[in-house]
Amino acid sequence: MAEQFVGKSHPRFDAEKVTGKARFINDIKAPRMLYGKILYSKRPHARITHIDTSKAERLQGVRAVLTGFNTPDVRVGFLGDQIALKRDKVRQFRDEVAAVAAINEEIAEEALELIRVEYEDLPAVFDPIEAMKEGAPLIHEVDARGKPRRNNILPLPWKLEAGDVQKGRSESAFVVKDTFRTTWVHQVCMGTSGCIAEFDVNNNLQFISVTNVPFGGKDRLDMFLRNLGIRGSTRILTPYVGGSFGSKLDTDIYEFIAVLLAWKTKCPVKILFDRLEEFTASPPRQPIIGTVEQGCDKDGRLTFRVVEMILDNGAYTSWGATTPSVMMVPISTLYRVPNISFRATCVYTNNIYAQAMRGYGNPQATYVVEQSMDQLAVEAGIDPIEFRLINANEPNETSPMGLKITTCPMKECLEEVKTRLDWKKKQGKHDGHGVGVACFLHVGGGARVYRSDAQGLILKVDDEGKVTAITGGTDQGQGSETIIRQMVAEATGFRPQDVNIFQGDTEICPWDVGTHASRHAFMVGHAILMAGAQVRAKLLAMASTWMGQLISRNLQKKARQDPDFKIPDVDLSLLSNPENLDISNGQIFLKSDPDNKLLRLPVAQIVRSAHMVGTGRGEMIVAEAFYDPPNEMLNAEGKGNLSCCYTFGAHGVEVQVDQETGQVTILNYVAAHDVGRAINPMLVKGQIYGATIMGAGYGLTEEMQVNAGRVMNPNLLDYKLLTAKDKIPIDPVIVEPIEPSGPFGLKGIGEPACVPAAPAIANAVADAIGVRIKDLPLSPEKVLAAIKGKGR
Amino acid sequence: MRRTIRFTVNGDPVEVEVQPHWPLLRVLRDELELTGAKMGCGEGECGACTVLVDGKPINSCIYPVLEAEGKQVLTIEGLVSSENELHPIQQAFLDKAGVQCGFCTPGMIMSAKALLDMNPNPTEDEVRHALAGNFCRCTGYVQIVESVRHAAELLLKNAKQTGAGE
Ligand code: FES
Ligand code: FES
């Protein structure tokens, strides 16, 4: 390809971050700013009988003490199943029962200690299966509209049926069925959550937020203001964000509380979580109990798949409860399965509740499906990779869910794993050394979860020859500050270093649905192509007006200054036709004579001339685009082409299991990924490395230990993240089928590598020790127990 | 009971009134407005608050400020040259994508600096060992390790050039 900037490993444009100048929410202060702190429940399920805040109110330096008793009863959350400060009862340990604002953090904390809350305990339920039973304690007696509830099952009957499962079953030569469990894991962003809320005298709210979804957040806060009876609207500003991984999609309760405190005090109020709060009061990834049954014919072709998922929803509902919509993608479409049945039940319990985390349900679903694939391969007596190759997805197919697959190098990825791991030699030994594989697919071209999946973009060219991209998207580290510059440069004819980016202000930036679903590069890329083409066309038209006279003036000037200079015999009239002109590196030149220095001008000079022409005749260069992709919302049956394209891949792992300690060591790790096209291969690898390590942590070490509703390991010592010392030799393989629906051929790559890591590791461990561990994570204790129990 | 302490930050002598129980990080961030060092945990676990005291990397969130009396403190803000040029380690983190969200980055770079000051040409394992106390949730560490090794190359090249010029 003749592209100049796209496809290159351009260094990151992130000088702010390496110099300590990047301002995160932690680093921002406002004049008269107060510090907000939240008092959480001491019980998992109880009636609040009394709250005494009088002592806290009297403490010097305290400016506001709020509870559910002195704030309006405004429901929040996507099912409207909670209020910011709880009044009648608490349903989990993280329930917010009171909040204070004070002139500093110490006073705010002291005030919390002075608040007395009296509870009357209620029977609690922590197991989703128990919670589904008749007679289980009701977590919510009524729903958001006040209608009595009869049980703890959420009114979200996730379901997908395709083909004829009975028929599939009857055609099967081999069938396996098993149940797997995954646990809570936390996003553990290195930057903890926080916000600053401030009202102006017109009751408008300025909200500095770490959100990835500024316009969705604005909608939620605007509705909150309306319901509070405040006639104002919200402007969201986003600073640098210390990681997200899904944790910053929903508007969280502390954010509503900051608004209440700011309204009460009419001062800016900052709430910043400490690490303990981050672990205990921010919603992690949802645990599941997944039962999967699937079969194949005697040749190994899949005949049917039935999956039942039970999700522990915790006490309230955030995006975690919608993850089954993405689970459907792998359950229906990972490999070619004609007959599908999927059902997911979300159940209220007195546990913590969950929201999005990298992969959005896909890691859990792929975990159960891919282990079952290995079990079925064993049953059918086929090598696990061969079994997957027999059933691999192919390009240009429509899956039972209605996903239209475009490009699909799944087989290529599997072959890469096979060769690079030397699979044939190592598989099937059960001698403490083993190999495992897992594939995945994920949305690669957005996901229409709302009526719009659009991104807006404005490009403006200034008279210094710089382009500013004003975008509604956000960056939380994935590298859009670099690839946006590469793509804008490519689309407009400037250089990456001539591109500036402005984002993070809902007042100025054009609308965007949010930086989720690995969609940002895809959407912004298309918007860049659309707006970039306009910029080029406008610039060439402008140049055709100005270049002739500017160049002729330049030549005459040169001749005046240098008597030896002869004005060359050139046909300047060629310059007055835009079709004869082109732009590259910020210079406009004659296509037919691109190397002629006399016939080229910097864009800056042309734009400046167009700005400075005199009354009423000036022009500027601004272009806008609103790209909304041709993907579909799922219909009532859960079907539709959710994304413009899907990304595929395979992870292969070689492990050594210590038979004495149960310790799993990863000796080799191949991560083969279909990325459509890598805009910046170095950054693509960065996403693969980061997400793979996160997925490997999910497989091996990470677990929020939740005991009777309480998080028992809410710190970085006891929550085991992988560190630099856990050397996992990842071999990232980038496969580039050039996706026709993608801008420059790309597909999204933010989440995928997090999906297949845990099942690939679990399959490798099963291959190494000859027994399968069905619950995550594969801690040394569990592995050892499995080895010991093998003889029985 | 407040006390006045004196130490040097990024070459500048400072005199600050502190509470004796304050950690150094609090003084750097809140009193001196050096917000480059980050608070990721406040418990000495994550390394986001790493700064150098007399050349040694410490977790400033648990380092008692009184212990800094008379010492040389170096923070991420002190790495950019007086000509406003990035330090080679900073440049290397951009060149090799050792930075994603950037929250761990100031701490990572300071740990890397301490390592490279002592060991100008570390192996991959030595780098991984030196960074074991700095958590990063974004990068999976691979490109951080590559950045540090690239920084070592840049620094060695610079040293050779200055050496040759003398
Ligand atoms: S903030 Fe100091 S180690 Fe985490
Ligand atoms: S770059 Fe985000 S935590 Fe390291």
mmCIF file with all atom_site columns, N, CA, C and O in Angstrom, chain A residues 691-707:
data_model
loop_
_atom_site.group_PDB
_atom_site.id
_atom_site.type_symbol
_atom_site.label_atom_id
_atom_site.label_alt_id
_atom_site.label_comp_id
_atom_site.label_asym_id
_atom_site.label_entity_id
_atom_site.label_seq_id
_atom_site.pdbx_PDB_ins_code
_atom_site.Cartn_x
_atom_site.Cartn_y
_atom_site.Cartn_z
_atom_site.occupancy
_atom_site.B_iso_or_equiv
_atom_site.pdbx_formal_charge
_atom_site.auth_seq_id
_atom_site.auth_comp_id
_atom_site.auth_asym_id
_atom_site.auth_atom_id
_atom_site.pdbx_PDB_model_num
ATOM 1  N N  . ALA A 1 691 ? -3.831  -7.116  27.279 1.00 0.00 ? 691 ALA A N  1
ATOM 2  C CA . ALA A 1 691 ? -5.062  -7.874  27.488 1.00 0.00 ? 691 ALA A CA 1
ATOM 3  C C  . ALA A 1 691 ? -4.758  -9.340  27.752 1.00 0.00 ? 691 ALA A C  1
ATOM 4  O O  . ALA A 1 691 ? -5.480  -10.001 28.504 1.00 0.00 ? 691 ALA A O  1
ATOM 5  N N  . THR A 1 692 ? -3.696  -9.857  27.158 1.00 0.00 ? 692 THR A N  1
ATOM 6  C CA . THR A 1 692 ? -3.341  -11.258 27.401 1.00 0.00 ? 692 THR A CA 1
ATOM 7  C C  . THR A 1 692 ? -2.921  -11.448 28.859 1.00 0.00 ? 692 THR A C  1
ATOM 8  O O  . THR A 1 692 ? -3.330  -12.412 29.514 1.00 0.00 ? 692 THR A O  1
ATOM 9  N N  . ILE A 1 693 ? -2.111  -10.520 29.349 1.00 0.00 ? 693 ILE A N  1
ATOM 10 C CA . ILE A 1 693 ? -1.671  -10.638 30.746 1.00 0.00 ? 693 ILE A CA 1
ATOM 11 C C  . ILE A 1 693 ? -2.881  -10.505 31.686 1.00 0.00 ? 693 ILE A C  1
ATOM 12 O O  . ILE A 1 693 ? -3.000  -11.216 32.685 1.00 0.00 ? 693 ILE A O  1
ATOM 13 N N  . MET A 1 694 ? -3.802  -9.615  31.334 1.00 0.00 ? 694 MET A N  1
ATOM 14 C CA . MET A 1 694 ? -5.013  -9.483  32.157 1.00 0.00 ? 694 MET A CA 1
ATOM 15 C C  . MET A 1 694 ? -5.812  -10.794 32.119 1.00 0.00 ? 694 MET A C  1
ATOM 16 O O  . MET A 1 694 ? -6.309  -11.270 33.134 1.00 0.00 ? 694 MET A O  1
ATOM 17 N N  . GLY A 1 695 ? -5.889  -11.389 30.926 1.00 0.00 ? 695 GLY A N  1
ATOM 18 C CA . GLY A 1 695 ? -6.612  -12.655 30.781 1.00 0.00 ? 695 GLY A CA 1
ATOM 19 C C  . GLY A 1 695 ? -5.885  -13.795 31.490 1.00 0.00 ? 695 GLY A C  1
ATOM 20 O O  . GLY A 1 695 ? -6.519  -14.683 32.067 1.00 0.00 ? 695 GLY A O  1
ATOM 21 N N  . ALA A 1 696 ? -4.563  -13.761 31.464 1.00 0.00 ? 696 ALA A N  1
ATOM 22 C CA . ALA A 1 696 ? -3.796  -14.803 32.152 1.00 0.00 ? 696 ALA A CA 1
ATOM 23 C C  . ALA A 1 696 ? -3.978  -14.665 33.662 1.00 0.00 ? 696 ALA A C  1
ATOM 24 O O  . ALA A 1 696 ? -4.065  -15.661 34.388 1.00 0.00 ? 696 ALA A O  1
ATOM 25 N N  . GLY A 1 697 ? -4.087  -13.425 34.134 1.00 0.00 ? 697 GLY A N  1
ATOM 26 C CA . GLY A 1 697 ? -4.377  -13.197 35.557 1.00 0.00 ? 697 GLY A CA 1
ATOM 27 C C  . GLY A 1 697 ? -5.742  -13.779 35.918 1.00 0.00 ? 697 GLY A C  1
ATOM 28 O O  . GLY A 1 697 ? -5.911  -14.416 36.961 1.00 0.00 ? 697 GLY A O  1
ATOM 29 N N  . TYR A 1 698 ? -6.703  -13.588 35.025 1.00 0.00 ? 698 TYR A N  1
ATOM 30 C CA . TYR A 1 698 ? -8.047  -14.156 35.217 1.00 0.00 ? 698 TYR A CA 1
ATOM 31 C C  . TYR A 1 698 ? -7.948  -15.673 35.329 1.00 0.00 ? 698 TYR A C  1
ATOM 32 O O  . TYR A 1 698 ? -8.608  -16.308 36.141 1.00 0.00 ? 698 TYR A O  1
ATOM 33 N N  . GLY A 1 699 ? -7.083  -16.252 34.518 1.00 0.00 ? 699 GLY A N  1
ATOM 34 C CA . GLY A 1 699 ? -6.935  -17.701 34.512 1.00 0.00 ? 699 GLY A CA 1
ATOM 35 C C  . GLY A 1 699 ? -6.198  -18.236 35.731 1.00 0.00 ? 699 GLY A C  1
ATOM 36 O O  . GLY A 1 699 ? -6.540  -19.295 36.244 1.00 0.00 ? 699 GLY A O  1
ATOM 37 N N  . LEU A 1 700 ? -5.194  -17.500 36.190 1.00 0.00 ? 700 LEU A N  1
ATOM 38 C CA . LEU A 1 700 ? -4.272  -18.096 37.159 1.00 0.00 ? 700 LEU A CA 1
ATOM 39 C C  . LEU A 1 700 ? -4.342  -17.527 38.575 1.00 0.00 ? 700 LEU A C  1
ATOM 40 O O  . LEU A 1 700 ? -4.207  -18.276 39.542 1.00 0.00 ? 700 LEU A O  1
ATOM 41 N N  . THR A 1 701 ? -4.486  -16.220 38.695 1.00 0.00 ? 701 THR A N  1
ATOM 42 C CA . THR A 1 701 ? -4.262  -15.644 40.035 1.00 0.00 ? 701 THR A CA 1
ATOM 43 C C  . THR A 1 701 ? -5.379  -14.753 40.560 1.00 0.00 ? 701 THR A C  1
ATOM 44 O O  . THR A 1 701 ? -5.526  -14.595 41.766 1.00 0.00 ? 701 THR A O  1
ATOM 45 N N  . GLU A 1 702 ? -6.127  -14.104 39.681 1.00 0.00 ? 702 GLU A N  1
ATOM 46 C CA . GLU A 1 702 ? -7.003  -13.040 40.149 1.00 0.00 ? 702 GLU A CA 1
ATOM 47 C C  . GLU A 1 702 ? -8.327  -13.572 40.678 1.00 0.00 ? 702 GLU A C  1
ATOM 48 O O  . GLU A 1 702 ? -8.970  -14.406 40.042 1.00 0.00 ? 702 GLU A O  1
ATOM 49 N N  . GLU A 1 703 ? -8.738  -13.015 41.796 1.00 0.00 ? 703 GLU A N  1
ATOM 50 C CA . GLU A 1 703 ? -10.001 -13.432 42.387 1.00 0.00 ? 703 GLU A CA 1
ATOM 51 C C  . GLU A 1 703 ? -10.359 -12.458 43.496 1.00 0.00 ? 703 GLU A C  1
ATOM 52 O O  . GLU A 1 703 ? -9.558  -12.208 44.392 1.00 0.00 ? 703 GLU A O  1
ATOM 53 N N  . MET A 1 704 ? -11.543 -11.900 43.423 1.00 0.00 ? 704 MET A N  1
ATOM 54 C CA . MET A 1 704 ? -12.033 -11.145 44.576 1.00 0.00 ? 704 MET A CA 1
ATOM 55 C C  . MET A 1 704 ? -12.675 -12.178 45.489 1.00 0.00 ? 704 MET A C  1
ATOM 56 O O  . MET A 1 704 ? -13.663 -12.818 45.109 1.00 0.00 ? 704 MET A O  1
ATOM 57 N N  . GLN A 1 705 ? -12.091 -12.349 46.650 1.00 0.00 ? 705 GLN A N  1
ATOM 58 C CA . GLN A 1 705 ? -12.677 -13.334 47.558 1.00 0.00 ? 705 GLN A CA 1
ATOM 59 C C  . GLN A 1 705 ? -13.837 -12.667 48.271 1.00 0.00 ? 705 GLN A C  1
ATOM 60 O O  . GLN A 1 705 ? -13.641 -11.755 49.070 1.00 0.00 ? 705 GLN A O  1
ATOM 61 N N  . VAL A 1 706 ? -15.035 -13.101 47.922 1.00 0.00 ? 706 VAL A N  1
ATOM 62 C CA . VAL A 1 706 ? -16.226 -12.494 48.510 1.00 0.00 ? 706 VAL A CA 1
ATOM 63 C C  . VAL A 1 706 ? -16.850 -13.514 49.445 1.00 0.00 ? 706 VAL A C  1
ATOM 64 O O  . VAL A 1 706 ? -17.265 -14.590 49.022 1.00 0.00 ? 706 VAL A O  1
ATOM 65 N N  . ASN A 1 707 ? -16.838 -13.178 50.726 1.00 0.00 ? 707 ASN A N  1
ATOM 66 C CA . ASN A 1 707 ? -17.338 -14.113 51.729 1.00 0.00 ? 707 ASN A CA 1
ATOM 67 C C  . ASN A 1 707 ? -18.523 -13.477 52.430 1.00 0.00 ? 707 ASN A C  1
ATOM 68 O O  . ASN A 1 707 ? -18.386 -12.416 53.034 1.00 0.00 ? 707 ASN A O  1
#
